[in-house]
mmCIF file of C-alpha atoms and ligand atoms in Angstrom:
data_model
loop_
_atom_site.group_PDB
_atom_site.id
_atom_site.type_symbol
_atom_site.label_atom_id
_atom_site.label_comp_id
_atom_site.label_asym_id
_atom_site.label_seq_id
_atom_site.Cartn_x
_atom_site.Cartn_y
_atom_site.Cartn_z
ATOM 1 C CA UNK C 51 -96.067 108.516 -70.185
ATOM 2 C CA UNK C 52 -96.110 105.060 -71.558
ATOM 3 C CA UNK C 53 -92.872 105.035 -73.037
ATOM 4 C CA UNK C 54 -91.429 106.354 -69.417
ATOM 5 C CA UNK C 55 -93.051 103.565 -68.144
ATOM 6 C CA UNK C 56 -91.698 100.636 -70.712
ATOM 7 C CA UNK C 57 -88.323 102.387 -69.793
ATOM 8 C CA UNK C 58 -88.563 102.274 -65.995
ATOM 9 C CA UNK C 59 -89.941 98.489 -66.411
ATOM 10 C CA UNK C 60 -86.913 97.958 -68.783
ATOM 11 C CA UNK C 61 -84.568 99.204 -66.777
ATOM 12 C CA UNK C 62 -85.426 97.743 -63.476
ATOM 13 C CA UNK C 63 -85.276 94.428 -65.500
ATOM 14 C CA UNK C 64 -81.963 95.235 -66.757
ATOM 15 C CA UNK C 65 -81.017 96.206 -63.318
ATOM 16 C CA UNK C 66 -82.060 92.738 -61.641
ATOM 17 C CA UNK C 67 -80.456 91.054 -64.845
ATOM 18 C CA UNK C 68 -77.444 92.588 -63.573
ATOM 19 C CA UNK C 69 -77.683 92.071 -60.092
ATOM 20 C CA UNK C 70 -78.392 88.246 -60.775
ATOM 21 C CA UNK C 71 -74.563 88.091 -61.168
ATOM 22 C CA UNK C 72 -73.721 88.955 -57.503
ATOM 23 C CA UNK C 73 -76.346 86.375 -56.622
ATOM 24 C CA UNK C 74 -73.704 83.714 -55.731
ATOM 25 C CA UNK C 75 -70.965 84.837 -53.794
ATOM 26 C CA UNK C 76 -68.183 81.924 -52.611
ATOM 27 C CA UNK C 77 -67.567 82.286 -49.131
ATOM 28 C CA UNK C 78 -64.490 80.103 -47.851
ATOM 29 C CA UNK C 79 -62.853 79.675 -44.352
ATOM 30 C CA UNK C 80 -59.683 81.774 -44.928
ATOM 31 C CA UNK C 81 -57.433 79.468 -43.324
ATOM 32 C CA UNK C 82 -57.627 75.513 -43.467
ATOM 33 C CA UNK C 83 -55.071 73.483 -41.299
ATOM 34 C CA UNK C 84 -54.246 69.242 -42.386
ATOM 35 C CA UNK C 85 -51.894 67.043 -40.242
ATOM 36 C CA UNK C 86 -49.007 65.831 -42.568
ATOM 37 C CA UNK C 87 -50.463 62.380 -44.251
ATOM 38 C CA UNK C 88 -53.995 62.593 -43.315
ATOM 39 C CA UNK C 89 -56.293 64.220 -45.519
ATOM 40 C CA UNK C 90 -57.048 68.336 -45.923
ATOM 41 C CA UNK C 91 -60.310 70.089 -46.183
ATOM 42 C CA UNK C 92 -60.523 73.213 -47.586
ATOM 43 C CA UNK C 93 -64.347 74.684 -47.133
ATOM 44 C CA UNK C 94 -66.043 76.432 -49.991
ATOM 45 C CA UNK C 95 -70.088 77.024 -50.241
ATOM 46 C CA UNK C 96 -71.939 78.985 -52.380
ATOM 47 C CA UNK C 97 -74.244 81.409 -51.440
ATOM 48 C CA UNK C 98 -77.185 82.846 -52.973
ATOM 49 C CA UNK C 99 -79.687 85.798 -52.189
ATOM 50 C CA UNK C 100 -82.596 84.959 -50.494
ATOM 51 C CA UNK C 101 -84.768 85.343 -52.895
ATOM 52 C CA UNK C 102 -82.885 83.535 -55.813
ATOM 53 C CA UNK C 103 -83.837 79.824 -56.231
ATOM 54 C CA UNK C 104 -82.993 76.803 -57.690
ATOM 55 C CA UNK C 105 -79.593 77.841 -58.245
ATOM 56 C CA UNK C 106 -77.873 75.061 -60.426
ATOM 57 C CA UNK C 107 -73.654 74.916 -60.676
ATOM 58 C CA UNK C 108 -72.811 74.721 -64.219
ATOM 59 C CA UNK C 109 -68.811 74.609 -63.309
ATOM 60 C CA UNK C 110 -66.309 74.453 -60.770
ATOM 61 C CA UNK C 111 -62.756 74.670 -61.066
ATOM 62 C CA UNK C 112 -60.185 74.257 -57.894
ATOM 63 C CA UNK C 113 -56.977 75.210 -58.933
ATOM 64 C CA UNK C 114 -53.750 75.722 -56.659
ATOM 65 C CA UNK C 115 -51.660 79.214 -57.056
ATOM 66 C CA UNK C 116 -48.611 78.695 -59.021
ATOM 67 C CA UNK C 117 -49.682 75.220 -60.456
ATOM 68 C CA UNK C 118 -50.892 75.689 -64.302
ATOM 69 C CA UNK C 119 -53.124 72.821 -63.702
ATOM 70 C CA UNK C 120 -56.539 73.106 -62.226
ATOM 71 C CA UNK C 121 -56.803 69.916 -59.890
ATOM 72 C CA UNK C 122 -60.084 69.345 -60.205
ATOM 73 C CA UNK C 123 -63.227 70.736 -62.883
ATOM 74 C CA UNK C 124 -66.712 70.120 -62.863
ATOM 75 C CA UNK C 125 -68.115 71.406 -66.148
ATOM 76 C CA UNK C 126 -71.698 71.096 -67.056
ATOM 77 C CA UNK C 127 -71.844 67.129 -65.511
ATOM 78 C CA UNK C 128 -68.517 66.217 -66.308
ATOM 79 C CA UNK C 129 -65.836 65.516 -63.809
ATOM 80 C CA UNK C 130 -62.035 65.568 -63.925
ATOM 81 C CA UNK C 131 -59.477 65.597 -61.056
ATOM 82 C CA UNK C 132 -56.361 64.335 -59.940
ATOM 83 C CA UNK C 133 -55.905 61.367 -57.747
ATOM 84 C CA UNK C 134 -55.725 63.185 -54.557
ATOM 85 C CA UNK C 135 -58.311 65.423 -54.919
ATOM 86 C CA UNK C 136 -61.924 65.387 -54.972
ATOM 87 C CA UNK C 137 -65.037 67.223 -53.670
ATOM 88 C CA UNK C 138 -65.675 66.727 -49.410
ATOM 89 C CA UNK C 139 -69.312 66.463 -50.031
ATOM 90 C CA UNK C 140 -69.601 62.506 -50.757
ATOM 91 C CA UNK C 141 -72.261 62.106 -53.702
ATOM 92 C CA UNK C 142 -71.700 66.019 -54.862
ATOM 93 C CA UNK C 143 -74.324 67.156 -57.223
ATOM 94 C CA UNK C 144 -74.466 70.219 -58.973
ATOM 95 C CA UNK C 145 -77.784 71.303 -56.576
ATOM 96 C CA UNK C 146 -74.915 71.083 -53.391
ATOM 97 C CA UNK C 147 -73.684 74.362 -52.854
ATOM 98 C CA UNK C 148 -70.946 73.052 -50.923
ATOM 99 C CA UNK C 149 -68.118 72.688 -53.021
ATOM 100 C CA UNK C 150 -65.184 72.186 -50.680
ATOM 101 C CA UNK C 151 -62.272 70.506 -52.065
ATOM 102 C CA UNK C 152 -60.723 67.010 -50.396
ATOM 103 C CA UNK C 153 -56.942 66.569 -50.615
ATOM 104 C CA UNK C 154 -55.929 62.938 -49.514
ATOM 105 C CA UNK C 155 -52.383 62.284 -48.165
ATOM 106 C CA UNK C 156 -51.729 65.755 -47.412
ATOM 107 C CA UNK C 157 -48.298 66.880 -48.299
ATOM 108 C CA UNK C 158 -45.736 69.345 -47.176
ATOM 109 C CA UNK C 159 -45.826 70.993 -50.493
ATOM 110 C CA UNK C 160 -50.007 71.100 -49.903
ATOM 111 C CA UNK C 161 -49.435 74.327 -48.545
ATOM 112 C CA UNK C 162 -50.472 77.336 -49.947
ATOM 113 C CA UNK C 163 -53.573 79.691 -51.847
ATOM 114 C CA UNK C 164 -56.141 77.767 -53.467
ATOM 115 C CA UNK C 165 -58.696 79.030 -56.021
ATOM 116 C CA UNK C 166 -62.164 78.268 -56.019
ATOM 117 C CA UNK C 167 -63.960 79.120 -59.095
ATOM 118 C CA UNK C 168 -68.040 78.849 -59.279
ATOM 119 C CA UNK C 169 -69.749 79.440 -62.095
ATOM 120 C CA UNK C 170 -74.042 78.780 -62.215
ATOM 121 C CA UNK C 171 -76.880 79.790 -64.104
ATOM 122 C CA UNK C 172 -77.188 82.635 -61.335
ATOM 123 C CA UNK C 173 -73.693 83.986 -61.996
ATOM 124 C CA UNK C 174 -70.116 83.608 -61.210
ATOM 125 C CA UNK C 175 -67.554 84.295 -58.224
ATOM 126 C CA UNK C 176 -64.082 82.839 -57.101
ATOM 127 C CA UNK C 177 -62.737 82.956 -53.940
ATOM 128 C CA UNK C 178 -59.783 81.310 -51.920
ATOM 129 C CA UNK C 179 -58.361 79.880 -49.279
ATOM 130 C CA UNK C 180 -55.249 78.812 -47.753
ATOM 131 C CA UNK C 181 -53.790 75.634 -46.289
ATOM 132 C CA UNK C 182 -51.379 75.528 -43.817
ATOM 133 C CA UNK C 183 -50.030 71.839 -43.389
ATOM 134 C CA UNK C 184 -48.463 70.432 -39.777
ATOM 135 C CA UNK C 185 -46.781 67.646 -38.647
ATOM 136 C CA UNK C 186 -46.388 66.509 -34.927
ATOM 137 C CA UNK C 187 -42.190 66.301 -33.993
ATOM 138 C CA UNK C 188 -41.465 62.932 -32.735
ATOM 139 C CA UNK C 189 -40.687 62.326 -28.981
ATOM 140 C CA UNK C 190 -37.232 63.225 -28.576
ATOM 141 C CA UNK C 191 -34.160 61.087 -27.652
ATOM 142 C CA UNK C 192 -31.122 62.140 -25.924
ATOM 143 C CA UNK C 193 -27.845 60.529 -26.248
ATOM 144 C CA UNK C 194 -24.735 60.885 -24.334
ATOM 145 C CA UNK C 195 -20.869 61.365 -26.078
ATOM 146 C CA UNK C 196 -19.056 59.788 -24.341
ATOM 147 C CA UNK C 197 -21.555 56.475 -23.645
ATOM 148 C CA UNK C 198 -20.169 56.610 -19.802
ATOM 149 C CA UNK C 199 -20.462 60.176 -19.374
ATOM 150 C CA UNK C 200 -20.742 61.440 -15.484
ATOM 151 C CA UNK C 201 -20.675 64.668 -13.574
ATOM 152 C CA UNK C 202 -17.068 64.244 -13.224
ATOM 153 C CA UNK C 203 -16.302 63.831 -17.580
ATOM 154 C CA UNK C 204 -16.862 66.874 -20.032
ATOM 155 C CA UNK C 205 -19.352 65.601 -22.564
ATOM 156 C CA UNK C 206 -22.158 66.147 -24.890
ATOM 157 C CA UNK C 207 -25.748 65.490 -24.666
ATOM 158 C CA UNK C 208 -27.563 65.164 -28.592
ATOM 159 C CA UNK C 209 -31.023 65.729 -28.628
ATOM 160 C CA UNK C 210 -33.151 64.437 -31.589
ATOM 161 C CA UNK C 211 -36.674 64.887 -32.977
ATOM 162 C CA UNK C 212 -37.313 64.276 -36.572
ATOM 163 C CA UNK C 213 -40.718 64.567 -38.897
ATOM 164 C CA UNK C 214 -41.651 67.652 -37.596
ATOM 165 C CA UNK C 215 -43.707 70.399 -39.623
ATOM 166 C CA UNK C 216 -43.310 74.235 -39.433
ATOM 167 C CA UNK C 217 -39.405 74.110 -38.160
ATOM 168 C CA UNK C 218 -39.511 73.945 -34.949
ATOM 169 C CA UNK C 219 -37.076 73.851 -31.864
ATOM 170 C CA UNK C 220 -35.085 71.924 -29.289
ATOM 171 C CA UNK C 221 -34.662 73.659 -25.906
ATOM 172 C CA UNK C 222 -32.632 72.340 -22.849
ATOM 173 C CA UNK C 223 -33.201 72.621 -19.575
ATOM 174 C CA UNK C 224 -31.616 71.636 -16.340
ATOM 175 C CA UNK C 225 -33.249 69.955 -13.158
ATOM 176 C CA UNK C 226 -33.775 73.083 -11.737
ATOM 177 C CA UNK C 227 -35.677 74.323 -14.987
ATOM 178 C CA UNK C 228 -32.605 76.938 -15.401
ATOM 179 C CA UNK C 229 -32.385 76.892 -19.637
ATOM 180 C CA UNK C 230 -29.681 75.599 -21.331
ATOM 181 C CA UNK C 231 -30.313 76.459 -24.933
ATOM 182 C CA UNK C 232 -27.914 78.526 -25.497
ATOM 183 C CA UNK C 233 -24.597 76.713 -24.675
ATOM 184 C CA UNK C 234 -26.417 74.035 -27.435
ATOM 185 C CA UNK C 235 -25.880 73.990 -31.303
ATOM 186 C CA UNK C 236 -28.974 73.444 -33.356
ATOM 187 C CA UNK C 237 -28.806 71.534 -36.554
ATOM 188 C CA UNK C 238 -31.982 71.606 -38.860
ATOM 189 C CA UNK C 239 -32.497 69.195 -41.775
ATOM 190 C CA UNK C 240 -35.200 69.351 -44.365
ATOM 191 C CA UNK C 241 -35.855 65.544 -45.648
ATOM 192 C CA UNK C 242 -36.875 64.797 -48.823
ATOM 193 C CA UNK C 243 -40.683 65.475 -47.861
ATOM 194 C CA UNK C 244 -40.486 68.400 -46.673
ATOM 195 C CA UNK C 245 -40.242 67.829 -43.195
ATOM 196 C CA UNK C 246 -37.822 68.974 -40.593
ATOM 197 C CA UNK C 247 -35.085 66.676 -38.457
ATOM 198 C CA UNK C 248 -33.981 68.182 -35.332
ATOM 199 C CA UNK C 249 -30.687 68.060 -33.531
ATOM 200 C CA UNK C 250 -29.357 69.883 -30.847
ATOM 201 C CA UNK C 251 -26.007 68.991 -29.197
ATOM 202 C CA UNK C 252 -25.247 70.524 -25.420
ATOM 203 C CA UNK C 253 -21.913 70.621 -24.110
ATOM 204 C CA UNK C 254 -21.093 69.694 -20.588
ATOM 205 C CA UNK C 255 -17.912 70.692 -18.470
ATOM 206 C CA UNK C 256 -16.765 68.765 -15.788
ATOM 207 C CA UNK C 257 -17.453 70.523 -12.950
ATOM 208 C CA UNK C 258 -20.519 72.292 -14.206
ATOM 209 C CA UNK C 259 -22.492 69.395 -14.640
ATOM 210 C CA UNK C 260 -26.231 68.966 -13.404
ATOM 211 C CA UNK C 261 -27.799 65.488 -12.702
ATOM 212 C CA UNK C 262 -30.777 65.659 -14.753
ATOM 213 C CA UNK C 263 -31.545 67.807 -18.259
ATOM 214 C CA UNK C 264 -34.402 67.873 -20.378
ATOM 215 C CA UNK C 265 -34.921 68.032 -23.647
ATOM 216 C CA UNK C 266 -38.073 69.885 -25.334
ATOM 217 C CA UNK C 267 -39.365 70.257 -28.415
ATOM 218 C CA UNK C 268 -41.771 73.054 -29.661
ATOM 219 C CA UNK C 269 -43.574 73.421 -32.861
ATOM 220 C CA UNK C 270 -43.079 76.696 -35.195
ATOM 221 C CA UNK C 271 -46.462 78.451 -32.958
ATOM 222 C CA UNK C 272 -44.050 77.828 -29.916
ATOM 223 C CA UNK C 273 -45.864 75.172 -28.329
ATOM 224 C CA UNK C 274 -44.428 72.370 -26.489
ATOM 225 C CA UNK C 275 -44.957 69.123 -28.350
ATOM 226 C CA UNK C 276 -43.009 66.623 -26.037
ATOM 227 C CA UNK C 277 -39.399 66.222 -24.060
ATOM 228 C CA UNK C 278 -37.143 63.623 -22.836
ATOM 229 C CA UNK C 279 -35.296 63.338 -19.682
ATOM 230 C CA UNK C 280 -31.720 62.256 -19.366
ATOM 231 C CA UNK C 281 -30.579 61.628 -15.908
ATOM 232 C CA UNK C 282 -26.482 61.556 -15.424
ATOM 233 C CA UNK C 283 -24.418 59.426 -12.519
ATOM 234 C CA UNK C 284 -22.056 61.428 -10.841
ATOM 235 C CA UNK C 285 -20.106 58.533 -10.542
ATOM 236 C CA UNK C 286 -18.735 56.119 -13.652
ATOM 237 C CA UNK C 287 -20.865 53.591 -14.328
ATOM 238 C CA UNK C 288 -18.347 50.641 -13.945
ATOM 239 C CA UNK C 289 -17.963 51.965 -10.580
ATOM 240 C CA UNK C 290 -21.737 52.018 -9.955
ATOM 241 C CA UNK C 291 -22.031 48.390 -11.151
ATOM 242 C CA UNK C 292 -19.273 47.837 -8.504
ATOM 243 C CA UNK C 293 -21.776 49.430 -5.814
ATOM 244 C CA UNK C 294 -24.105 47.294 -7.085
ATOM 245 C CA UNK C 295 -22.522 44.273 -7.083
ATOM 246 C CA UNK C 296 -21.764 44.510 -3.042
ATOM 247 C CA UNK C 297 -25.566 44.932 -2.709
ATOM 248 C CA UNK C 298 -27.030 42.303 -5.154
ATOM 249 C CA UNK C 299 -29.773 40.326 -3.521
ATOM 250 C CA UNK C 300 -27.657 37.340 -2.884
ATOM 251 C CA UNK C 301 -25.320 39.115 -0.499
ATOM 252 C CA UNK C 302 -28.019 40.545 1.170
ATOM 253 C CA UNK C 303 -28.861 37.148 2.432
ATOM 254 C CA UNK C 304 -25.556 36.229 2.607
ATOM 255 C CA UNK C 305 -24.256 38.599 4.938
ATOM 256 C CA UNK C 306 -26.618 38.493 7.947
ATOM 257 C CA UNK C 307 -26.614 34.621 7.804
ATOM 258 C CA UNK C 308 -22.719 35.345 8.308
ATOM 259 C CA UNK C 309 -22.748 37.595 11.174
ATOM 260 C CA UNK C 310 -25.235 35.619 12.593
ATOM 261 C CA UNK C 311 -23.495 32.203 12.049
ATOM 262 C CA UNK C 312 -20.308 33.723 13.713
ATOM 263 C CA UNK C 313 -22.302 34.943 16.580
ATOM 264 C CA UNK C 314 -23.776 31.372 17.219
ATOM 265 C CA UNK C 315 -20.087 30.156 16.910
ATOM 266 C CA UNK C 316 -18.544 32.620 19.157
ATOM 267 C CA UNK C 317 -21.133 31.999 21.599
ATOM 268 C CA UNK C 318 -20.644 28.105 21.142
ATOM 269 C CA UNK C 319 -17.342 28.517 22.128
ATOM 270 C CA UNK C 320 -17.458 30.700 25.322
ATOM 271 C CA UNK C 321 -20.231 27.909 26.321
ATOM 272 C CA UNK C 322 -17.787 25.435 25.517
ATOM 273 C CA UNK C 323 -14.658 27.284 27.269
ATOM 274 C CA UNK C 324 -16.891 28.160 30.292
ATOM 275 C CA UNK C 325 -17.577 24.277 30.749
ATOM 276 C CA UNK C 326 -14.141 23.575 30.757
ATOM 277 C CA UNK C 327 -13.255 25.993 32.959
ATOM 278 C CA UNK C 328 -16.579 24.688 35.098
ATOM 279 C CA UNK C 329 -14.811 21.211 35.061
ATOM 280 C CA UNK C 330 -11.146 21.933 36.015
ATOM 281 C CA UNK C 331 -12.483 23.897 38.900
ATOM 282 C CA UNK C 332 -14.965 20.623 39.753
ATOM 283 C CA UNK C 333 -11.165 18.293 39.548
ATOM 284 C CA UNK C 334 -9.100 20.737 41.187
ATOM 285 C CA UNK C 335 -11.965 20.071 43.970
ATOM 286 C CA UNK C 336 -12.281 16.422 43.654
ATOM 287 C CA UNK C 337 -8.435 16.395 44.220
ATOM 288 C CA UNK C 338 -8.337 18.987 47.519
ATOM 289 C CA UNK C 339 -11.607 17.867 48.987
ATOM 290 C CA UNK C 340 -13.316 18.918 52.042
ATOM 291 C CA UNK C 341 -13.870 16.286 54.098
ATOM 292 C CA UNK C 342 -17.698 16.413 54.408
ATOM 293 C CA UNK C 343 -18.204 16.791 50.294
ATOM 294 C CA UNK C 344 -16.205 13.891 49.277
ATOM 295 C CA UNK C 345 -19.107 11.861 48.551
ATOM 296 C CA UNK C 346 -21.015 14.097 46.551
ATOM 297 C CA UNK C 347 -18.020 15.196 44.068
ATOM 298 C CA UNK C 348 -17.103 11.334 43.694
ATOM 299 C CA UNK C 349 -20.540 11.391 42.267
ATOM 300 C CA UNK C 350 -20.228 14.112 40.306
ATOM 301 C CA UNK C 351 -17.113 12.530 38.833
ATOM 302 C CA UNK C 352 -17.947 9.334 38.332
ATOM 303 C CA UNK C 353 -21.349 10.767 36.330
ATOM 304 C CA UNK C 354 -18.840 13.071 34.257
ATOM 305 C CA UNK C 355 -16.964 9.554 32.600
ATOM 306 C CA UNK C 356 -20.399 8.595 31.789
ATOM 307 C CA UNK C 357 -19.929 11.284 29.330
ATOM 308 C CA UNK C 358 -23.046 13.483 29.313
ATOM 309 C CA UNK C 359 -21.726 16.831 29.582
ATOM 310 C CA UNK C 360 -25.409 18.800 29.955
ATOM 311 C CA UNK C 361 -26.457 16.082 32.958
ATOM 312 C CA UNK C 362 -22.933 15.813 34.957
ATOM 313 C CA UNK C 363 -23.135 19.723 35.021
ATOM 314 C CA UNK C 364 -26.780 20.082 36.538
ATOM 315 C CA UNK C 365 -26.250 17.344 38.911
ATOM 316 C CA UNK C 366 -22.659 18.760 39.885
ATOM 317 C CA UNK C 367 -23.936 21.948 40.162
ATOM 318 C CA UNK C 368 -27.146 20.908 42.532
ATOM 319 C CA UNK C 369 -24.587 18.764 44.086
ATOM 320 C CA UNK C 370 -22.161 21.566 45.066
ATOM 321 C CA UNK C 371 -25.006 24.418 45.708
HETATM 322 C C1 NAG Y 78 -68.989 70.922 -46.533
HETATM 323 O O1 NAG Y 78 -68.834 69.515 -46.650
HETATM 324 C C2 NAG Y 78 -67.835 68.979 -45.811
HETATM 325 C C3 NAG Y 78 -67.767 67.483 -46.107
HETATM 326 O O2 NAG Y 78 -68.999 66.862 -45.993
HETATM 327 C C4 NAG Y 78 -68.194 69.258 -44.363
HETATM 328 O O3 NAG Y 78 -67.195 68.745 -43.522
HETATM 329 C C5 NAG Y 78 -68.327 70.755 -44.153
HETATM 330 O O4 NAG Y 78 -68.718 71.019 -42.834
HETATM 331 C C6 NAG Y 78 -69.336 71.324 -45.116
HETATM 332 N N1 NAG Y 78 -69.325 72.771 -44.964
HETATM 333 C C7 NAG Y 78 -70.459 73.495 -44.812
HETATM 334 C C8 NAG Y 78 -70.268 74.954 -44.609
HETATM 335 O O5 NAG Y 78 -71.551 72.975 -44.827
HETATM 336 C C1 NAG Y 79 -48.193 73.720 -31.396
HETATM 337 O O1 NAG Y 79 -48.479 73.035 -30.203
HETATM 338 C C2 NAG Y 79 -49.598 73.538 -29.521
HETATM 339 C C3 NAG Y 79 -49.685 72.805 -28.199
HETATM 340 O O2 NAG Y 79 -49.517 71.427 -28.360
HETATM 341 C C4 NAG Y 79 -50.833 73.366 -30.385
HETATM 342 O O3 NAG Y 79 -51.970 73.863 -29.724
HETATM 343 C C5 NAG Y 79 -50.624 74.093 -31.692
HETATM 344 O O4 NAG Y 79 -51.721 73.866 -32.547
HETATM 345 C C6 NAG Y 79 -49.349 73.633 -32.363
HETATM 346 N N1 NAG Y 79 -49.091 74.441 -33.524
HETATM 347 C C7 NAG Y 79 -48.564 73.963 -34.635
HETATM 348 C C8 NAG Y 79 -48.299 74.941 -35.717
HETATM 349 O O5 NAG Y 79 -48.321 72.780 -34.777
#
């Protein structure tokens, strides 16, 4: 009986010995997403059964899939790591069960399956996690060949929108929001750092030619990042500077004050003519006069030489009346 009973003991001990080993289990967020240049955080904690305590990490090693080198290792107090990399948890001790892994700078080449192995005096686990790495497209410009290009020219609008992370895509559309993209080439270049240049060139026919067409960009999940507008005369420019020039602010002072002016002078004159007129009738009397108004037009004549045009004219006419 006793020896059954050392045995059961022994073996539930051996069994919890063993079990002590799934203890710690690494849980990490499957997927981890970092703007291009700013820093990545890829989340890692240990966890431990309830009733296992004071759980101390002896190592840690981070280590990226198809890089020989681990980027960083914590091994019983000891720290190494690459420049870019470090844990996210500030003043990290080997009590912190979080043991997510920092990555300033992030990089296009970033990307990919990390390992995170834990090792403690409770047991060991790895886990990983991915990073996926974007960067924003930049607005997009739009540039007419030829320069003067009209409604009336074939032509080409080129869209462009560089530093942009997945590959992405430049879409046209017209002012009516009909698309566009496929009368357009795409070109696609990969700089240096990974990221992706866009260029997309749309050919116009005379004719067939809409007034306005925008030009959008959308990331690789299909979203639409930003646009740009180009807006095309239906007339040549020179001849729209032309237009312009007839309606500049100057002229549009200068023109009433003309019409005006030649009204005041046109009216002048008929004043002036009718006063003539007024006074060759008033001589042509003076010369035949009646006999009872011979007075009054001597007066009226005799004021005219005194030259006062406005006067002789009142007085003539009250004279006459
Ligand atoms: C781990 O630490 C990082 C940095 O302090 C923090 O952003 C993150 O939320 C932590 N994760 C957990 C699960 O506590
Ligand atoms: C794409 O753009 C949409 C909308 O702006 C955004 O929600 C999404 O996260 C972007 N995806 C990528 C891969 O950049």
């Amino acid at each position: 009986m006793a020896s059954i009973g050392i045995l059961l003991i022994l073996t539930v001990l051996s069994i919890s010995v063993g079990d002590a080993k799934t203890f710690i289990n690494v849980q990490c967020k499957t997927e981890n997403r970092a703007q291009y240049g700013q820093s990545s955080l890829l989340e890692c904690v240990v966890r431990t059964a309830q009733d296992v305590s004071n759980v101390q990490i002896r190592v840690v090693t981070w280590k990226k899939k198809g890089v020989e080198e681990p980027l960083l290792v914590f091994n019983r107090g000891r720290m190494m790591a690459n420049s870019r990399y470090s844990f996210a948890e500030p003043s990290w001790n080997d009590k912190n069960m979080n043991v997510s892994l920092l990555i300033a700078n992030t990089a296009v080449e970033d990307e990919g399956v990390y390992d995170c192995m834990v090792m403690t005096n409770s047991g060991d686990n790895t886990n990983h996690t991915n990073l996926n790495v974007t960067a924003k497209y930049s607005v997009p410009t739009i540039k007419p060949i030829p320069e003067t290009i009209t409604q009336n020219t074939d032509g080409t609008l080129v869209c462009n929108s560089d530093g942009g992370y997945p590959q992405g895509q430049l879409r046209w559309f017209d002012e009516h929001n009909m698309e566009w993209t496929k009368s357009a080439d795409m070109e696609v270049k990969k700089t240096e750092s990974g990221l992706f240049n866009l260029s997309s060139s749309l050919k116009l026919m005379r004719g067939s030619v809409f007034s306005k067409y925008t030009c959008i960009v959308f990331n690789a999940s299909r979203g639409k990042e930003d646009e740009a507008t180009f807006e095309i005369p239906d007339k040549p420019k020179s001849e729209g500077h032309e237009r312009e020039k007839g309606l500049d602010p100057a002229s549009k002072i200068v023109a009433p004050v003309v019409v005006i002016g030649s009204l005041i002078a046109g009216l002048l004159l008929v004043l002036v003519l009718c006063r003539r007129r007024r006074h060759q009738q008033n001589r042509r009397q003076s010369a035949t006069p009646l006999m009872g108004d011979r007075r009054e037009v001597r007066t009226c004549e005799s004021e005219d030489e005194g030259g006062d045009h406005q006067e002789m004219d009142t007085k003539c006419q009250d004279s006459l009346a």
